[in-house]
Amino acid sequence: MSATEHTPRSAPPVNPGAPPVIAGLLLAAGGGRRLGGRPKALLPYRGRPLVENAVRVLREAGCGPVHVVLGASAAEVRERADLAGCVVVDNPDWAEGMGSSLRVGLASLADTGADAALVSLVDQPGIGPEAVARVRAAYRSPASLAAAAYDGERGHPVLFGADRWADITATATGDQGARVHLKNHADELMLVECGDIAAAFDIDTPSDLARLV
């Protein structure tokens, strides 16, 4: 699936009698350029590929369905990682940056009926299900916009109500991801403090690998 094949549509109105459907959207396409070209999804974490931990966190936080966007070494990730029960989509343009993966991921959710997408990154193992569940609980409507905060600073995961997907898709480019949308709608963003229960470090450089314990 390419980033231009589908245009995300807004989800149907929420049924007052049913709980909202909050999909987990895991961006796991990075090639680990500063890690010598080691795909981040396959970095070892507690004996298994890192992507498996990220999927587990989303599920334990109550997200479902879970969609995983792969890019670098996608075939190898599919072979080595247990992604059973996930919808796995490939981003052939992953080298363009996070924006392309976000577009592909939202497109894959377009016909699922999800009310919101909770977007997480594969290389943040310090963020567990407790923090993700806090952000998930910030959902109010398909127009919801919420993000985890660490000492008041915005971080991941981020929750996007389905009404926002089309605009995010139109503005997500390069490594900016959804930053344009978040900047343009800063007054609507709900920050959910998670610094007391999570650590928002990234695995970007060889020195960061020591955090994978």
PDB file of C-alpha atoms in Angstrom:
ATOM      1  CA  MET A   1       0.000   0.000   0.000  1.00  0.00           C
ATOM      2  CA  SER A   2       1.361   3.401  -0.879  1.00  0.00           C
ATOM      3  CA  ALA A   3       0.710   6.642   0.935  1.00  0.00           C
ATOM      4  CA  THR A   4      -1.492   7.913  -1.889  1.00  0.00           C
ATOM      5  CA  GLU A   5      -3.821   5.012  -2.540  1.00  0.00           C
ATOM      6  CA  HIS A   6      -6.545   5.983  -0.087  1.00  0.00           C
ATOM      7  CA  THR A   7      -7.955   9.144   1.413  1.00  0.00           C
ATOM      8  CA  PRO A   8      -9.004   8.581   5.047  1.00  0.00           C
ATOM      9  CA  ARG A   9     -12.645   9.310   5.743  1.00  0.00           C
ATOM     10  CA  SER A  10     -14.279  10.329   8.977  1.00  0.00           C
ATOM     11  CA  ALA A  11     -15.721   7.513  11.054  1.00  0.00           C
ATOM     12  CA  PRO A  12     -19.509   7.307  11.431  1.00  0.00           C
ATOM     13  CA  PRO A  13     -21.099   8.992  14.463  1.00  0.00           C
ATOM     14  CA  VAL A  14     -20.479   7.272  17.756  1.00  0.00           C
ATOM     15  CA  ASN A  15     -23.290   5.000  18.939  1.00  0.00           C
ATOM     16  CA  PRO A  16     -24.164   6.300  22.411  1.00  0.00           C
ATOM     17  CA  GLY A  17     -24.776   2.733  23.546  1.00  0.00           C
ATOM     18  CA  ALA A  18     -21.418   1.378  22.425  1.00  0.00           C
ATOM     19  CA  PRO A  19     -17.906   2.116  23.645  1.00  0.00           C
ATOM     20  CA  PRO A  20     -15.697   3.994  21.192  1.00  0.00           C
ATOM     21  CA  VAL A  21     -13.397   2.041  18.941  1.00  0.00           C
ATOM     22  CA  ILE A  22      -9.874   3.331  19.547  1.00  0.00           C
ATOM     23  CA  ALA A  23      -7.494   1.755  17.057  1.00  0.00           C
ATOM     24  CA  GLY A  24      -3.828   1.389  17.855  1.00  0.00           C
ATOM     25  CA  LEU A  25      -1.587   2.641  15.059  1.00  0.00           C
ATOM     26  CA  LEU A  26       2.042   1.646  15.472  1.00  0.00           C
ATOM     27  CA  LEU A  27       4.630   3.349  13.283  1.00  0.00           C
ATOM     28  CA  ALA A  28       7.454   0.835  12.903  1.00  0.00           C
ATOM     29  CA  ALA A  29       8.963   1.625   9.502  1.00  0.00           C
ATOM     30  CA  GLY A  30      12.217   3.302  10.514  1.00  0.00           C
ATOM     31  CA  GLY A  31      15.496   2.062   9.107  1.00  0.00           C
ATOM     32  CA  GLY A  32      17.652   3.012  12.088  1.00  0.00           C
ATOM     33  CA  ARG A  33      20.035   5.157  10.058  1.00  0.00           C
ATOM     34  CA  ARG A  34      21.934   6.303  13.144  1.00  0.00           C
ATOM     35  CA  LEU A  35      22.023   2.713  14.344  1.00  0.00           C
ATOM     36  CA  GLY A  36      23.992   1.561  11.344  1.00  0.00           C
ATOM     37  CA  GLY A  37      20.922   0.670   9.306  1.00  0.00           C
ATOM     38  CA  ARG A  38      19.385  -1.724  11.828  1.00  0.00           C
ATOM     39  CA  PRO A  39      15.589  -1.633  11.448  1.00  0.00           C
ATOM     40  CA  LYS A  40      14.146  -0.431  14.732  1.00  0.00           C
ATOM     41  CA  ALA A  41      11.303  -2.952  14.627  1.00  0.00           C
ATOM     42  CA  LEU A  42      13.812  -5.798  14.920  1.00  0.00           C
ATOM     43  CA  LEU A  43      15.986  -4.451  17.718  1.00  0.00           C
ATOM     44  CA  PRO A  44      16.137  -7.100  20.458  1.00  0.00           C
ATOM     45  CA  TYR A  45      14.126  -6.325  23.560  1.00  0.00           C
ATOM     46  CA  ARG A  46      13.756  -8.888  26.319  1.00  0.00           C
ATOM     47  CA  GLY A  47      14.550 -11.651  23.886  1.00  0.00           C
ATOM     48  CA  ARG A  48      12.107 -10.657  21.177  1.00  0.00           C
ATOM     49  CA  PRO A  49      11.864  -8.010  18.416  1.00  0.00           C
ATOM     50  CA  LEU A  50      11.036  -4.557  19.744  1.00  0.00           C
ATOM     51  CA  VAL A  51       7.929  -4.314  17.575  1.00  0.00           C
ATOM     52  CA  GLU A  52       6.283  -7.102  19.565  1.00  0.00           C
ATOM     53  CA  ASN A  53       6.593  -5.090  22.765  1.00  0.00           C
ATOM     54  CA  ALA A  54       4.979  -2.053  21.140  1.00  0.00           C
ATOM     55  CA  VAL A  55       2.053  -4.148  19.911  1.00  0.00           C
ATOM     56  CA  ARG A  56       1.595  -5.677  23.366  1.00  0.00           C
ATOM     57  CA  VAL A  57       1.514  -2.227  24.970  1.00  0.00           C
ATOM     58  CA  LEU A  58      -1.256  -1.039  22.644  1.00  0.00           C
ATOM     59  CA  ARG A  59      -3.337  -4.136  23.257  1.00  0.00           C
ATOM     60  CA  GLU A  60      -2.934  -4.065  27.031  1.00  0.00           C
ATOM     61  CA  ALA A  61      -4.010  -0.417  26.980  1.00  0.00           C
ATOM     62  CA  GLY A  62      -7.301  -1.428  25.368  1.00  0.00           C
ATOM     63  CA  CYS A  63      -6.614  -0.391  21.781  1.00  0.00           C
ATOM     64  CA  GLY A  64      -8.061  -2.405  18.955  1.00  0.00           C
ATOM     65  CA  PRO A  65      -7.778  -3.103  16.149  1.00  0.00           C
ATOM     66  CA  VAL A  66      -4.003  -2.705  16.022  1.00  0.00           C
ATOM     67  CA  HIS A  67      -2.442  -1.668  12.707  1.00  0.00           C
ATOM     68  CA  VAL A  68       1.326  -1.789  12.203  1.00  0.00           C
ATOM     69  CA  VAL A  69       3.126   0.182   9.505  1.00  0.00           C
ATOM     70  CA  LEU A  70       6.368  -1.422   8.325  1.00  0.00           C
ATOM     71  CA  GLY A  71       8.989  -0.069   5.959  1.00  0.00           C
ATOM     72  CA  ALA A  72      12.675  -0.900   6.298  1.00  0.00           C
ATOM     73  CA  SER A  73      13.259  -4.663   5.937  1.00  0.00           C
ATOM     74  CA  ALA A  74       9.508  -5.221   6.013  1.00  0.00           C
ATOM     75  CA  ALA A  75       9.731  -8.793   4.754  1.00  0.00           C
ATOM     76  CA  GLU A  76      12.259  -9.693   7.438  1.00  0.00           C
ATOM     77  CA  VAL A  77      10.118  -8.099  10.132  1.00  0.00           C
ATOM     78  CA  ARG A  78       7.097 -10.084   8.990  1.00  0.00           C
ATOM     79  CA  GLU A  79       9.175 -13.256   9.098  1.00  0.00           C
ATOM     80  CA  ARG A  80      10.833 -12.763  12.462  1.00  0.00           C
ATOM     81  CA  ALA A  81       8.225 -10.928  14.534  1.00  0.00           C
ATOM     82  CA  ASP A  82       4.963 -12.350  15.822  1.00  0.00           C
ATOM     83  CA  LEU A  83       2.363  -9.876  14.623  1.00  0.00           C
ATOM     84  CA  ALA A  84      -0.578 -12.265  14.746  1.00  0.00           C
ATOM     85  CA  GLY A  85      -3.877 -10.458  15.039  1.00  0.00           C
ATOM     86  CA  CYS A  86      -2.476  -7.193  13.708  1.00  0.00           C
ATOM     87  CA  VAL A  87      -3.222  -5.582  10.378  1.00  0.00           C
ATOM     88  CA  VAL A  88       0.238  -5.106   8.884  1.00  0.00           C
ATOM     89  CA  VAL A  89       0.709  -2.607   6.064  1.00  0.00           C
ATOM     90  CA  ASP A  90       3.859  -1.732   4.160  1.00  0.00           C
ATOM     91  CA  ASN A  91       5.001   1.797   3.439  1.00  0.00           C
ATOM     92  CA  PRO A  92       7.205   1.676   0.333  1.00  0.00           C
ATOM     93  CA  ASP A  93       8.027   5.358   0.872  1.00  0.00           C
ATOM     94  CA  TRP A  94       9.213   4.926   4.453  1.00  0.00           C
ATOM     95  CA  ALA A  95      12.547   6.650   3.730  1.00  0.00           C
ATOM     96  CA  GLU A  96      10.657   9.926   3.188  1.00  0.00           C
ATOM     97  CA  GLY A  97      10.006  10.115   6.921  1.00  0.00           C
ATOM     98  CA  MET A  98       7.333   9.583   9.526  1.00  0.00           C
ATOM     99  CA  GLY A  99       4.747  11.581   7.607  1.00  0.00           C
ATOM    100  CA  SER A 100       4.461   8.958   4.895  1.00  0.00           C
ATOM    101  CA  SER A 101       3.977   6.172   7.449  1.00  0.00           C
ATOM    102  CA  LEU A 102       1.298   8.161   9.233  1.00  0.00           C
ATOM    103  CA  ARG A 103      -0.556   8.671   5.958  1.00  0.00           C
ATOM    104  CA  VAL A 104      -0.375   4.973   5.113  1.00  0.00           C
ATOM    105  CA  GLY A 105      -1.498   3.990   8.591  1.00  0.00           C
ATOM    106  CA  LEU A 106      -4.504   6.310   8.648  1.00  0.00           C
ATOM    107  CA  ALA A 107      -5.485   5.143   5.171  1.00  0.00           C
ATOM    108  CA  SER A 108      -5.488   1.553   6.415  1.00  0.00           C
ATOM    109  CA  LEU A 109      -7.962   2.535   9.149  1.00  0.00           C
ATOM    110  CA  ALA A 110     -10.344   4.385   6.842  1.00  0.00           C
ATOM    111  CA  ASP A 111     -12.939   1.612   6.504  1.00  0.00           C
ATOM    112  CA  THR A 112     -12.629   0.056   9.971  1.00  0.00           C
ATOM    113  CA  GLY A 113     -15.223   2.216  11.687  1.00  0.00           C
ATOM    114  CA  ALA A 114     -12.654   3.329  14.261  1.00  0.00           C
ATOM    115  CA  ASP A 115     -13.586   6.491  16.142  1.00  0.00           C
ATOM    116  CA  ALA A 116      -9.963   7.459  16.757  1.00  0.00           C
ATOM    117  CA  ALA A 117      -6.396   6.352  16.160  1.00  0.00           C
ATOM    118  CA  LEU A 118      -3.916   6.211  18.995  1.00  0.00           C
ATOM    119  CA  VAL A 119      -0.514   6.611  17.342  1.00  0.00           C
ATOM    120  CA  SER A 120       2.609   5.220  18.981  1.00  0.00           C
ATOM    121  CA  LEU A 121       6.225   4.773  17.926  1.00  0.00           C
ATOM    122  CA  VAL A 122       8.082   1.474  17.926  1.00  0.00           C
ATOM    123  CA  ASP A 123      11.259   2.847  19.519  1.00  0.00           C
ATOM    124  CA  GLN A 124       9.866   4.084  22.839  1.00  0.00           C
ATOM    125  CA  PRO A 125       9.906   1.047  25.165  1.00  0.00           C
ATOM    126  CA  GLY A 126       9.786   3.278  28.227  1.00  0.00           C
ATOM    127  CA  ILE A 127       6.134   4.046  27.478  1.00  0.00           C
ATOM    128  CA  GLY A 128       3.978   1.229  28.812  1.00  0.00           C
ATOM    129  CA  PRO A 129       0.280   0.367  28.748  1.00  0.00           C
ATOM    130  CA  GLU A 130      -0.541   2.578  31.747  1.00  0.00           C
ATOM    131  CA  ALA A 131       0.477   5.743  29.898  1.00  0.00           C
ATOM    132  CA  VAL A 132      -1.195   4.642  26.668  1.00  0.00           C
ATOM    133  CA  ALA A 133      -4.407   3.904  28.555  1.00  0.00           C
ATOM    134  CA  ARG A 134      -4.373   7.414  30.042  1.00  0.00           C
ATOM    135  CA  VAL A 135      -4.216   8.967  26.602  1.00  0.00           C
ATOM    136  CA  ARG A 136      -6.841   6.568  25.297  1.00  0.00           C
ATOM    137  CA  ALA A 137      -9.172   7.668  28.093  1.00  0.00           C
ATOM    138  CA  ALA A 138      -8.978  11.256  26.804  1.00  0.00           C
ATOM    139  CA  TYR A 139     -11.255  10.336  23.889  1.00  0.00           C
ATOM    140  CA  ARG A 140     -14.485  12.336  23.883  1.00  0.00           C
ATOM    141  CA  SER A 141     -15.632  12.397  20.246  1.00  0.00           C
ATOM    142  CA  PRO A 142     -14.350  11.879  16.686  1.00  0.00           C
ATOM    143  CA  ALA A 143     -12.968  15.412  16.965  1.00  0.00           C
ATOM    144  CA  SER A 144     -10.764  14.519  19.944  1.00  0.00           C
ATOM    145  CA  LEU A 145      -7.121  15.546  19.960  1.00  0.00           C
ATOM    146  CA  ALA A 146      -4.917  14.426  22.853  1.00  0.00           C
ATOM    147  CA  ALA A 147      -1.297  13.622  23.552  1.00  0.00           C
ATOM    148  CA  ALA A 148       0.852  12.327  26.357  1.00  0.00           C
ATOM    149  CA  ALA A 149       2.935  14.946  28.115  1.00  0.00           C
ATOM    150  CA  TYR A 150       6.142  14.523  30.065  1.00  0.00           C
ATOM    151  CA  ASP A 151       6.774  17.321  32.548  1.00  0.00           C
ATOM    152  CA  GLY A 152       4.383  19.395  30.480  1.00  0.00           C
ATOM    153  CA  GLU A 153       6.088  18.742  27.146  1.00  0.00           C
ATOM    154  CA  ARG A 154       4.059  17.062  24.402  1.00  0.00           C
ATOM    155  CA  GLY A 155       5.159  13.577  23.383  1.00  0.00           C
ATOM    156  CA  HIS A 156       3.735  10.224  22.313  1.00  0.00           C
ATOM    157  CA  PRO A 157       1.369   8.524  22.076  1.00  0.00           C
ATOM    158  CA  VAL A 158      -1.046  10.878  20.358  1.00  0.00           C
ATOM    159  CA  LEU A 159      -4.770  10.342  19.895  1.00  0.00           C
ATOM    160  CA  PHE A 160      -6.461  11.626  16.740  1.00  0.00           C
ATOM    161  CA  GLY A 161     -10.232  11.501  16.421  1.00  0.00           C
ATOM    162  CA  ALA A 162     -11.358  10.253  13.023  1.00  0.00           C
ATOM    163  CA  ASP A 163     -12.678  13.662  12.010  1.00  0.00           C
ATOM    164  CA  ARG A 164      -9.069  14.873  11.940  1.00  0.00           C
ATOM    165  CA  TRP A 165      -7.569  12.174   9.741  1.00  0.00           C
ATOM    166  CA  ALA A 166      -8.165  13.862   6.401  1.00  0.00           C
ATOM    167  CA  ASP A 167      -6.419  17.062   7.464  1.00  0.00           C
ATOM    168  CA  ILE A 168      -3.522  15.145   9.007  1.00  0.00           C
ATOM    169  CA  THR A 169      -3.127  13.145   5.809  1.00  0.00           C
ATOM    170  CA  ALA A 170      -3.029  16.354   3.783  1.00  0.00           C
ATOM    171  CA  THR A 171      -0.361  17.983   5.964  1.00  0.00           C
ATOM    172  CA  ALA A 172       1.849  15.088   7.118  1.00  0.00           C
ATOM    173  CA  THR A 173       5.120  15.324   5.197  1.00  0.00           C
ATOM    174  CA  GLY A 174       8.739  14.395   5.770  1.00  0.00           C
ATOM    175  CA  ASP A 175       9.702  13.750   9.376  1.00  0.00           C
ATOM    176  CA  GLN A 176       7.117  16.180  10.715  1.00  0.00           C
ATOM    177  CA  GLY A 177       4.371  13.623  11.049  1.00  0.00           C
ATOM    178  CA  ALA A 178       1.309  15.389  12.460  1.00  0.00           C
ATOM    179  CA  ARG A 179       3.195  18.434  13.770  1.00  0.00           C
ATOM    180  CA  VAL A 180       1.496  20.814  11.351  1.00  0.00           C
ATOM    181  CA  HIS A 181      -1.952  19.688  12.456  1.00  0.00           C
ATOM    182  CA  LEU A 182      -0.967  19.829  16.110  1.00  0.00           C
ATOM    183  CA  LYS A 183       0.434  23.331  15.709  1.00  0.00           C
ATOM    184  CA  ASN A 184      -2.617  24.572  13.846  1.00  0.00           C
ATOM    185  CA  HIS A 185      -4.949  23.152  16.497  1.00  0.00           C
ATOM    186  CA  ALA A 186      -2.874  23.737  19.611  1.00  0.00           C
ATOM    187  CA  ASP A 187      -5.820  25.317  21.413  1.00  0.00           C
ATOM    188  CA  GLU A 188      -7.813  22.103  20.980  1.00  0.00           C
ATOM    189  CA  LEU A 189      -5.081  19.734  22.170  1.00  0.00           C
ATOM    190  CA  MET A 190      -5.564  17.989  25.507  1.00  0.00           C
ATOM    191  CA  LEU A 191      -2.252  17.168  27.182  1.00  0.00           C
ATOM    192  CA  VAL A 192      -2.304  14.089  29.406  1.00  0.00           C
ATOM    193  CA  GLU A 193       0.558  14.098  31.891  1.00  0.00           C
ATOM    194  CA  CYS A 194       2.332  10.724  31.903  1.00  0.00           C
ATOM    195  CA  GLY A 195       5.736  11.621  33.293  1.00  0.00           C
ATOM    196  CA  ASP A 196       4.947   9.876  36.573  1.00  0.00           C
ATOM    197  CA  ILE A 197       4.423   6.493  34.932  1.00  0.00           C
ATOM    198  CA  ALA A 198       6.499   6.488  31.732  1.00  0.00           C
ATOM    199  CA  ALA A 199       9.799   7.609  30.225  1.00  0.00           C
ATOM    200  CA  ALA A 200       9.644   9.017  26.701  1.00  0.00           C
ATOM    201  CA  PHE A 201      13.140   8.257  25.445  1.00  0.00           C
ATOM    202  CA  ASP A 202      13.792   7.141  21.858  1.00  0.00           C
ATOM    203  CA  ILE A 203      16.189   4.475  20.635  1.00  0.00           C
ATOM    204  CA  ASP A 204      18.069   6.513  18.046  1.00  0.00           C
ATOM    205  CA  THR A 205      21.819   6.016  18.534  1.00  0.00           C
ATOM    206  CA  PRO A 206      24.150   3.169  19.575  1.00  0.00           C
ATOM    207  CA  SER A 207      24.394   4.631  23.074  1.00  0.00           C
ATOM    208  CA  ASP A 208      20.598   4.335  23.416  1.00  0.00           C
ATOM    209  CA  LEU A 209      20.760   0.566  22.958  1.00  0.00           C
ATOM    210  CA  ALA A 210      21.715   0.205  26.621  1.00  0.00           C
ATOM    211  CA  ARG A 211      18.117   1.158  27.439  1.00  0.00           C
ATOM    212  CA  LEU A 212      16.856  -2.042  25.813  1.00  0.00           C
ATOM    213  CA  VAL A 213      17.041  -4.137  28.957  1.00  0.00           C
TER     214      VAL A 213
END
